Tab-separated table of C-alpha atoms in Angstrom:
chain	number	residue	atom	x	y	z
A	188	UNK	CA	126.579	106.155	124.480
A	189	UNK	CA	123.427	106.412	121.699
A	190	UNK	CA	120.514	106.814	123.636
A	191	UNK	CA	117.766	105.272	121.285
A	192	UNK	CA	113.786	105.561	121.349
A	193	UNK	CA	111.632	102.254	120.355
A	194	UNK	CA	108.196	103.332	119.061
A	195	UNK	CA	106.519	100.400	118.944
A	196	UNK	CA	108.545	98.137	121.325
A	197	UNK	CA	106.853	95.041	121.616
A	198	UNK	CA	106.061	94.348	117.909
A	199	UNK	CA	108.341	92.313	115.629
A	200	UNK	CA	111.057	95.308	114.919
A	201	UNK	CA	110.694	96.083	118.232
A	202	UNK	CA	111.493	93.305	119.965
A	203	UNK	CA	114.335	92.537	117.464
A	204	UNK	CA	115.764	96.085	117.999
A	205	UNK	CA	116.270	95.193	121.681
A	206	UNK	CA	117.701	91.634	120.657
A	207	UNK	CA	120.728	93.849	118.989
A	208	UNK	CA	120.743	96.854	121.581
A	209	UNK	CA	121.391	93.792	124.393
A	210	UNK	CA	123.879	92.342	122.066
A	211	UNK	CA	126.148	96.473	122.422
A	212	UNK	CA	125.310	97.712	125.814
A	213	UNK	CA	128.506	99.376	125.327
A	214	UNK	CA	127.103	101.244	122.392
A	215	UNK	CA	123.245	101.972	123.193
A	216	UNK	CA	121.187	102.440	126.110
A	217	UNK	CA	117.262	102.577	126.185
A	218	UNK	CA	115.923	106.159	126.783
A	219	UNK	CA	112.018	105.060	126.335
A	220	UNK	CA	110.009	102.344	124.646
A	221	UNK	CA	106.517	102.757	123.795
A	222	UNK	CA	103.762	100.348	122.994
A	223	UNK	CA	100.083	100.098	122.193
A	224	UNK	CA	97.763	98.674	125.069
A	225	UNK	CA	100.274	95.353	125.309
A	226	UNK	CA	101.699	96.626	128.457
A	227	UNK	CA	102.254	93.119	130.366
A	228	UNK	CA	105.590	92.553	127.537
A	229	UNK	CA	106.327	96.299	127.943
A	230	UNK	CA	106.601	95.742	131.821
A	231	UNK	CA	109.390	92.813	130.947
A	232	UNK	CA	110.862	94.848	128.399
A	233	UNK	CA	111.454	97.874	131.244
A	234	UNK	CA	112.377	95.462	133.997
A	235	UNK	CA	115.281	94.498	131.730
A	236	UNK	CA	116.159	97.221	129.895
A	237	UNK	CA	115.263	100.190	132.330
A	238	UNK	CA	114.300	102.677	130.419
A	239	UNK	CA	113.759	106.562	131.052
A	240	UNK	CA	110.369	106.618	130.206
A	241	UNK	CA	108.227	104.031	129.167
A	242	UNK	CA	104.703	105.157	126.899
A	243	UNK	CA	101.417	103.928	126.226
A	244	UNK	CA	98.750	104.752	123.829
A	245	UNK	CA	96.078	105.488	126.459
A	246	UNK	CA	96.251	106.218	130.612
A	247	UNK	CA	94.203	102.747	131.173
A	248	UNK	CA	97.047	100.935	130.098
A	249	UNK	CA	99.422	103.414	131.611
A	250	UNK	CA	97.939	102.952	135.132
A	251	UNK	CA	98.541	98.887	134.939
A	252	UNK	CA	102.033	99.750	134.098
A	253	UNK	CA	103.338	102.273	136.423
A	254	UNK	CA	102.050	99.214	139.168
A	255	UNK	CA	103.725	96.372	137.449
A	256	UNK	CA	106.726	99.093	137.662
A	257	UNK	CA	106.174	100.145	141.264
A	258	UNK	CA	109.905	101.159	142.699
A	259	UNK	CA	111.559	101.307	139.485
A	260	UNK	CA	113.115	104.549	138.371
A	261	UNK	CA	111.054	104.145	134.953
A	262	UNK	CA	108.490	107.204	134.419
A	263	UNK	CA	105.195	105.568	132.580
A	264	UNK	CA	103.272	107.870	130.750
A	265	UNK	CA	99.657	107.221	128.802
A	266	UNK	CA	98.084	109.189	126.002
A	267	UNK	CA	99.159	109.895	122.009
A	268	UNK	CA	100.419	113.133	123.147
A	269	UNK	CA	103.445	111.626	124.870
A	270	UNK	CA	104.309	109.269	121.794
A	271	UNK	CA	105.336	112.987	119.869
A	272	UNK	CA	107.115	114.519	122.728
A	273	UNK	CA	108.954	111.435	123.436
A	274	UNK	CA	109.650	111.096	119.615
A	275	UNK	CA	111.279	114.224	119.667
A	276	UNK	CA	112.752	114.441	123.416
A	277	UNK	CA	116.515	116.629	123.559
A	278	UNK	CA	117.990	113.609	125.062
A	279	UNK	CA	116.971	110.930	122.586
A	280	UNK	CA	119.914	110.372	119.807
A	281	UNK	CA	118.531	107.782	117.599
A	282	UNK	CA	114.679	106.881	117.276
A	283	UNK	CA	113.397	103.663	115.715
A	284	UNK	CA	109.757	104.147	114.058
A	285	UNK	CA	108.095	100.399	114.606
A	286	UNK	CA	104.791	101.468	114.818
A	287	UNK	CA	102.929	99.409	112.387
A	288	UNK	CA	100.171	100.894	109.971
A	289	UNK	CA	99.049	105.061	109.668
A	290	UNK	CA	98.965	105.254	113.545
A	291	UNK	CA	102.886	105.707	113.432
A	292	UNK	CA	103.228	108.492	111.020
A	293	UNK	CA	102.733	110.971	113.312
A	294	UNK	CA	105.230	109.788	116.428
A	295	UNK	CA	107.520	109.095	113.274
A	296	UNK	CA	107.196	112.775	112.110
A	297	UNK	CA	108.190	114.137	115.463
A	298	UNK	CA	111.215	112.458	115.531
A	299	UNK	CA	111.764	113.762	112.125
A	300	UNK	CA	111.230	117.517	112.855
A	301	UNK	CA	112.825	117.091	115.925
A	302	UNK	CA	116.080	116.434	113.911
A	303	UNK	CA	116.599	112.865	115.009
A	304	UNK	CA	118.269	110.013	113.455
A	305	UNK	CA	115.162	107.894	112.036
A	306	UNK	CA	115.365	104.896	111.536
A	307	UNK	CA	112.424	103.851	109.516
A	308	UNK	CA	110.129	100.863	109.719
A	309	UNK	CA	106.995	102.273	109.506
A	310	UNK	CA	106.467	102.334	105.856
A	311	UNK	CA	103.259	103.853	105.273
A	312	UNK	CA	104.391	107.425	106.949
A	313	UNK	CA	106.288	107.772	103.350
A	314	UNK	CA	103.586	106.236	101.781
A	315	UNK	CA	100.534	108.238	103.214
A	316	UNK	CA	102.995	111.847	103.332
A	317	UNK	CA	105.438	111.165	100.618
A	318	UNK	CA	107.020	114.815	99.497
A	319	UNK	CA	105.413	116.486	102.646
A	320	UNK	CA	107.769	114.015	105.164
A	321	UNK	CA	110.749	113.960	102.787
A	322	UNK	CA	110.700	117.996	102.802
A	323	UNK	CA	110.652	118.085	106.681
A	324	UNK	CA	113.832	115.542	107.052
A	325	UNK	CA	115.850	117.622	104.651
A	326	UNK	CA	114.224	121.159	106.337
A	327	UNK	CA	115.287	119.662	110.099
A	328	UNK	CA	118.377	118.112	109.022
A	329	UNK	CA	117.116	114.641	109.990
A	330	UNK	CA	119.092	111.374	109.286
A	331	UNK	CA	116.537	109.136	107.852
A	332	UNK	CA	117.611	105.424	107.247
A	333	UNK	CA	115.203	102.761	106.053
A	334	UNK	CA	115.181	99.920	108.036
A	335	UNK	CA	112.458	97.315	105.897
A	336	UNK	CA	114.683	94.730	104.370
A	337	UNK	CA	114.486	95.531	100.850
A	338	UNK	CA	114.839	99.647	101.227
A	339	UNK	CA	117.938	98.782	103.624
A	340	UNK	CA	119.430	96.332	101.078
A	341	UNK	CA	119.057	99.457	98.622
A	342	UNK	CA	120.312	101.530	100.766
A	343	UNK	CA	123.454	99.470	101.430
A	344	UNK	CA	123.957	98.763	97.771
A	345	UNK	CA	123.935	102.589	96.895
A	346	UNK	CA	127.368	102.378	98.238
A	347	UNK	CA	126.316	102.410	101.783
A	348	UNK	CA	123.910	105.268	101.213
A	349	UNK	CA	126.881	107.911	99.908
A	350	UNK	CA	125.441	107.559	96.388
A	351	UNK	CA	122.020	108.084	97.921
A	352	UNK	CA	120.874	111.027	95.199
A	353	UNK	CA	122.965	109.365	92.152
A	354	UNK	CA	121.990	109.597	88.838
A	355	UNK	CA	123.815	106.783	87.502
A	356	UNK	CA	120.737	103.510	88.030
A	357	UNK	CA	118.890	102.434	85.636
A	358	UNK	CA	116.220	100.833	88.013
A	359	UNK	CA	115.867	99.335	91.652
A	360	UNK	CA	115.076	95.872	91.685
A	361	UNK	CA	112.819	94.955	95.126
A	362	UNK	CA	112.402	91.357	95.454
A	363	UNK	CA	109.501	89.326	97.571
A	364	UNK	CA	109.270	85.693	98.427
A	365	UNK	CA	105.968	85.437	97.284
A	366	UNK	CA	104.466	85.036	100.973
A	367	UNK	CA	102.904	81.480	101.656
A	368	UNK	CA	100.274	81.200	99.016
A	369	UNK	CA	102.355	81.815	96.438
A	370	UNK	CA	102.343	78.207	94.546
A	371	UNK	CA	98.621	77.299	96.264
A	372	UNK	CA	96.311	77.053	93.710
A	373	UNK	CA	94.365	80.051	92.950
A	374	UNK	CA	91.006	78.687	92.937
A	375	UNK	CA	91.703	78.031	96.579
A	376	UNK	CA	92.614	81.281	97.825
A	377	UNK	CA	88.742	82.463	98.721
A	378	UNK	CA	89.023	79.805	101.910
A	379	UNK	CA	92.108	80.638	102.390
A	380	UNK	CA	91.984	81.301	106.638
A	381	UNK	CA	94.351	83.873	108.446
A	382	UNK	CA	96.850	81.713	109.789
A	383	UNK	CA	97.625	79.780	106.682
A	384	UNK	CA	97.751	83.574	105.237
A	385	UNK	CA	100.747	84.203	108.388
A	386	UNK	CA	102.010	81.331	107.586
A	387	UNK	CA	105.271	82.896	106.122
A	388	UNK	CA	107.764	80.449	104.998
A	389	UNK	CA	111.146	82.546	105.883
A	390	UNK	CA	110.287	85.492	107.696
A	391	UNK	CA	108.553	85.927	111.545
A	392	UNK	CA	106.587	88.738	111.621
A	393	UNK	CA	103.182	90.423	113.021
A	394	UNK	CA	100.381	89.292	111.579
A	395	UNK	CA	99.119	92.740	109.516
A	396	UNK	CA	102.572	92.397	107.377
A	397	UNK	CA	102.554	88.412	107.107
A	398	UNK	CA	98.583	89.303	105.552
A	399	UNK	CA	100.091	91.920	103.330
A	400	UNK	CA	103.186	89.254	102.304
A	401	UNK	CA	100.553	86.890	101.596
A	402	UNK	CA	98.813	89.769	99.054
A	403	UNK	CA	101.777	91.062	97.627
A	404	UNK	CA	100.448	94.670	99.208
A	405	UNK	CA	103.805	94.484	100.862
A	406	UNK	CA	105.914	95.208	97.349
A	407	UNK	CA	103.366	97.602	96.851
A	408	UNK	CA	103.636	99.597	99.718
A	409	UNK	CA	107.398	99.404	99.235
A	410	UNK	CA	107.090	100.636	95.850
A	411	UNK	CA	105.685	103.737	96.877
A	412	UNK	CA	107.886	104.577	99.390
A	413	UNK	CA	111.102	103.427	97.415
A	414	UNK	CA	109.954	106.227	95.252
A	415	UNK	CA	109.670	109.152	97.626
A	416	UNK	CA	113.256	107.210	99.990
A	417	UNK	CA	115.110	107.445	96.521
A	418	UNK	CA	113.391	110.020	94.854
A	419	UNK	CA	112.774	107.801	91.442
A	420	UNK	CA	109.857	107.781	89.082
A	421	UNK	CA	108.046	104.272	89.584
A	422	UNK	CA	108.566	103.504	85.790
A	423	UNK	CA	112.483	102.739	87.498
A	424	UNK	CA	111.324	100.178	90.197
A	425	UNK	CA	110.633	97.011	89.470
A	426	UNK	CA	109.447	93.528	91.483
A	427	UNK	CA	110.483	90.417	91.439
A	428	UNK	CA	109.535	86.689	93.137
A	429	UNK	CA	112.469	85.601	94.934
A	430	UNK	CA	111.038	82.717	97.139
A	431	UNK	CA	114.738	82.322	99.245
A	432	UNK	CA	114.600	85.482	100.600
A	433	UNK	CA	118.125	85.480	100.523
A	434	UNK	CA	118.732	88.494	98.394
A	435	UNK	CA	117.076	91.574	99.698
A	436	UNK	CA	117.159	94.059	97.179
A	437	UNK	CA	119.361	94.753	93.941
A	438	UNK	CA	120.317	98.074	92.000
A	439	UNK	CA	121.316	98.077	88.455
A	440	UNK	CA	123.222	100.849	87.034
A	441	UNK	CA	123.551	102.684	83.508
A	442	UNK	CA	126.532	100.562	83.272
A	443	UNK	CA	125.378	97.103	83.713
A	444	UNK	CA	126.139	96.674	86.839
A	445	UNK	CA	123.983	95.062	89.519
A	446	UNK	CA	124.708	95.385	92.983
A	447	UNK	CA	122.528	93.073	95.413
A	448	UNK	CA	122.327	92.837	99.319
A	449	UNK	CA	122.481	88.574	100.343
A	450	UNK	CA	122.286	87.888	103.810
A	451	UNK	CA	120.081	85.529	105.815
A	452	UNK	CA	116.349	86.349	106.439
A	453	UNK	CA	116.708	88.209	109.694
A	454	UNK	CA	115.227	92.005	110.758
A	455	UNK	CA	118.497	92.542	112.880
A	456	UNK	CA	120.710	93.123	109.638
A	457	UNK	CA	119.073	95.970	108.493
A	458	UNK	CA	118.506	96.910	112.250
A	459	UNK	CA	122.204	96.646	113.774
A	460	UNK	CA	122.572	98.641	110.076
A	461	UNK	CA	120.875	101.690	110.747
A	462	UNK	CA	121.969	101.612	114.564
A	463	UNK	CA	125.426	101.889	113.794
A	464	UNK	CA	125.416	103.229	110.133
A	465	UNK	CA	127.950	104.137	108.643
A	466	UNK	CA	129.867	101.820	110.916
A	467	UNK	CA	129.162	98.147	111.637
A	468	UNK	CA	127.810	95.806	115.069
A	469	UNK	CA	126.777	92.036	115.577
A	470	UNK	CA	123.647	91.477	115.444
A	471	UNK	CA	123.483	88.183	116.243
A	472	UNK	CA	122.370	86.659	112.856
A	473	UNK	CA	124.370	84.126	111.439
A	474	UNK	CA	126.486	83.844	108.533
A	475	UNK	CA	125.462	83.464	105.289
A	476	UNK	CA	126.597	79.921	104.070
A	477	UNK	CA	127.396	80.032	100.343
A	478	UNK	CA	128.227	76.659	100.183
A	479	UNK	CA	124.549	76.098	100.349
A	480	UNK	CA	123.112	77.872	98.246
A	481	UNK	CA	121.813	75.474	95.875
A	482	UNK	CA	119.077	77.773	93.923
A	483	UNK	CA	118.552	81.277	93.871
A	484	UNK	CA	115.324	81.484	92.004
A	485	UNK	CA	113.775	85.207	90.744
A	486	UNK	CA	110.235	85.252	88.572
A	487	UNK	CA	108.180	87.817	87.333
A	488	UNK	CA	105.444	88.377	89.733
A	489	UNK	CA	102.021	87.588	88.023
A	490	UNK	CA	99.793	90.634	88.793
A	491	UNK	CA	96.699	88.527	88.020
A	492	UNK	CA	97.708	86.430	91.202
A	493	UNK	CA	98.618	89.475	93.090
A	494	UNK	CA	96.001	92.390	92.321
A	495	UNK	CA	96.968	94.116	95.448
A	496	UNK	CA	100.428	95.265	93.417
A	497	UNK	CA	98.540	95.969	90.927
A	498	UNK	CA	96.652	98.387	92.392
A	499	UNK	CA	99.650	100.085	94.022
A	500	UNK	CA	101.443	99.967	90.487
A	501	UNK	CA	98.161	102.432	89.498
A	502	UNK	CA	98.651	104.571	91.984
A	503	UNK	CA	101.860	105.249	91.962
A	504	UNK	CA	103.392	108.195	89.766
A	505	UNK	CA	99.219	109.297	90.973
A	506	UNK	CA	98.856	112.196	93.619
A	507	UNK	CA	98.775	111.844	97.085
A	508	UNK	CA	95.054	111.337	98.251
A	509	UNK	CA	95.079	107.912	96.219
A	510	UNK	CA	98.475	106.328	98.283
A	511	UNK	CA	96.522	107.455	101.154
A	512	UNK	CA	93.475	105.728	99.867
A	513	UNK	CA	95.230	102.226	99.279
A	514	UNK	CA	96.805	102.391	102.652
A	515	UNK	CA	93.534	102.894	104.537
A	516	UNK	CA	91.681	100.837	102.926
A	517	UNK	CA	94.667	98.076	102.901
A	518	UNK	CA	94.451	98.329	106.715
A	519	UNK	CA	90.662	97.823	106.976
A	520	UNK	CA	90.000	95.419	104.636
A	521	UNK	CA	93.181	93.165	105.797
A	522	UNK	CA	91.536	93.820	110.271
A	523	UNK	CA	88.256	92.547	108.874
A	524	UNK	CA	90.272	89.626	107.188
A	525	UNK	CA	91.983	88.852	110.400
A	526	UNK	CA	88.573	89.027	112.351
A	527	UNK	CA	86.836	86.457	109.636
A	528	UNK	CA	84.822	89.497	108.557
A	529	UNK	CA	85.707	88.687	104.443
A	530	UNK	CA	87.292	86.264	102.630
A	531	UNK	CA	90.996	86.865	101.488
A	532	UNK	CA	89.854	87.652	97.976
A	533	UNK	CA	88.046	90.461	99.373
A	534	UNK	CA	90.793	92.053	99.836
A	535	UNK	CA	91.435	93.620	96.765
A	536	UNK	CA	88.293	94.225	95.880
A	537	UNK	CA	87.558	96.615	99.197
A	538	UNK	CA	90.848	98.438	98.306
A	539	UNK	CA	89.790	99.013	94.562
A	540	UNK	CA	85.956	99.844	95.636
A	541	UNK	CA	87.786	103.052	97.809
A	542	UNK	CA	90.214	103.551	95.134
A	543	UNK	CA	87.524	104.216	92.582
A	544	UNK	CA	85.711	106.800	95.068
A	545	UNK	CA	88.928	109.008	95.934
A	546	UNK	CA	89.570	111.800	93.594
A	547	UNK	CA	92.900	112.409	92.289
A	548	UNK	CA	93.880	115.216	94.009
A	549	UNK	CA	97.442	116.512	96.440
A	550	UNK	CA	97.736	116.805	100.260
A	551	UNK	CA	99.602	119.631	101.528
A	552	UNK	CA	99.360	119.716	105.182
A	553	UNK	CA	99.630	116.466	107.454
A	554	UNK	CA	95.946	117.414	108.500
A	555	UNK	CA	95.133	116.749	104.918
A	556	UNK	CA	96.358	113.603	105.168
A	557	UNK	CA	95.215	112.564	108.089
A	558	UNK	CA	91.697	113.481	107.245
A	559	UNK	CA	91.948	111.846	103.762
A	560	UNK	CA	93.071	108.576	106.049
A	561	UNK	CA	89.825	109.038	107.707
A	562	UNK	CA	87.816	109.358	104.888
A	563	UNK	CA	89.132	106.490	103.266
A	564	UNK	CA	88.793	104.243	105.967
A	565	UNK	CA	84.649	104.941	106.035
A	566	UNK	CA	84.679	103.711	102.847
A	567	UNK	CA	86.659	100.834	103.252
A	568	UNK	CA	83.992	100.150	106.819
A	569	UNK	CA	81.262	100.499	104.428
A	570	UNK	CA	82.203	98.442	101.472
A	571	UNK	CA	83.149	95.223	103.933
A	572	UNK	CA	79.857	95.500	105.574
A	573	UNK	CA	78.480	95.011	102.214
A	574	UNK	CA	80.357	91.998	102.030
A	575	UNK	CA	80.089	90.577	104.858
């Protein structure tokens, strides 16, 4: 029996992670889920699932828990401190890192040194740590597996990640569907509002990663990491529009060949994927019909359209402190979106404004980091109260 930690519970990957762990009870039981302040879905989530422990991000929340919990066996706890130690408990086997944005690198790094099997959906803790969190999976012995869609369709197509250090590709190929704006006409997207910009065609998701769809910040993000997962040079990653979101990722080798990942557009592949890895589960998502698959369209992306990849195509190859920089800002300037703070085109103009005040320089502690998140993210306050 796996015993598996959710960090980040009641988000998207969260909730789908459950969908598949319900789906093998025979397989997996819950040893703790954690969640923000949303502790009304966590209490349903423990009342079904009945957990070990059950974590929040502060005691306030905590204290409404443990009495929606009152006479269940499930031990609530409140404060950051007990999102690392439960990352890294001795009884947890397999952890899934859900939290969305900086907030989970460091839960996602205690897994990691605790020698867990990682399964990783919190993107920016490769983006914002790069080298620094790669060095500590290999140093603990870690089994990291990426979970986003395109890194596990990589992943998969690396012959189920036993060619994971080859030298044979020519490039990785990580494909986007463009996000909902992607055929609206561009003198339109200033009033563009934040639902039309969640508005994602094929995939449901929270509403941070349907903005950064919407952008394109998404690929960008991805491209970053996909360089530190795979240990390539950016120059060997490229992006394509795929608007079906039917194939997830593609690898081409020295020899021609290209190996994609097809499947439908639904989180619990690549979840029941890196639960079970190197073996396979149901996950509940349905079969891929070829028979109808009329059109499987791929364009080049047009950067002009999507200056958010842009930005992360500069930086990347770049050190550290400006990854960092994008992310922060990224996460700032797409809140104050959300809120109606700025206008969706001010999006990439925040993240360039803190871009062009970061030096070029390396991190090498996860202090460094996390202060160079901080600093970044005063800028990124700053330059939106300009604008608004």
């Amino acid at each position: 029996m796996n015993r598996v930690t959710i960090l980040g519970s009641t988000g998207t990957i969260g909730i789908n992670t459950l969908d598949v762990i319900a789906r093998n009870r025979d397989r997996y039981r819950v040893f703790a889920l954690t969640a923000n302040t949303n502790w009304q879905m966590l209490a349903k989530q423990c009342r079904e699932f009945s957990p070990d422990y059950a974590v929040l991000r502060d005691e306030a929340s905590a204290v409404k828990l443990r009495s929606a919990l009152a006479g269940l066996p499930t031990e609530v706890q409140g404060g950051e401190q007990h999102l690392y130690s439960i990352a890294g408990h001795d009884e947890v086997d397999t952890v899934m890192a859900a939290i969305v944005g900086a907030a989970g690198l460091q839960p996602t790094l205690a897994a990691v040194k605790a020698g867990k099997r990682t399964l990783l959906a919190n993107k920016e803790s490769l983006v914002m740590s790069g080298a620094l969190f790669m060095n500590e999976v290999e140093r603990n012995n870690a089994v990291l597996l990426p979970i986003d869609s395109e890194h596990n369709a990589i992943y998969q197509c690396l012959a189920n990640g036993s060619q994971y250090h080859s030298k044979g590709i020519r490039r990785l190929i990580l494909t986007g569907s463009g996000g909902p704006l992607l055929r609206t006409n561009a003198a339109c997207l200033k009033t563009v509002t934040p639902d039309q910009a969640c508005a994602h065609p094929n995939w449901r998701m929270g509403r941070k990663i349907s903005v950064d769809s919407a952008t394109m910040m998404n690929k960008g993000l991805e491209l970053l990491e996909a360089g530190f997962l795979f240990r390539l040079q950016s120059h060997l990653i490229d992006v394509v529009i795929h608007p079906q979101s039917i194939v997830h990722s593609m690898v081409e080798y020295l020899d021609g060949s290209v190996m994609a990942q097809l499947g439908n557009p639904d989180m619990r592949t690549p979840i029941a994927h890196g639960l079970a890895w190197p073996d396979r589960i149901q996950s509940g998502v349905k079969s891929l019909d070829m028979a109808r698959l009329v059109d499987l369209h791929f364009e080049d992306v047009d950067l002009d359209r999507f200056p958010c990849l842009q930005l992360a195509r500069e930086v990347s190859g770049k050190s550290q402190s400006l990854s960092i920089a994008l992310n922060a800002a990224n996460e700032v300037a797409v809140a104050a979106f959300l809120d109606e703070r700025i206008c969706f085109t001010d999006i990439p103009v925040i993240i360039n404004d803190v871009l062009e005040q970061t030096t070029d320089h390396e991190t090498s502690t996860i202090e460094a980091v996390i202060e160079q998140d901080g600093e970044a993210r005063k800028l990124a306050f700053r330059k939106v109260k300009k604008i608004q």
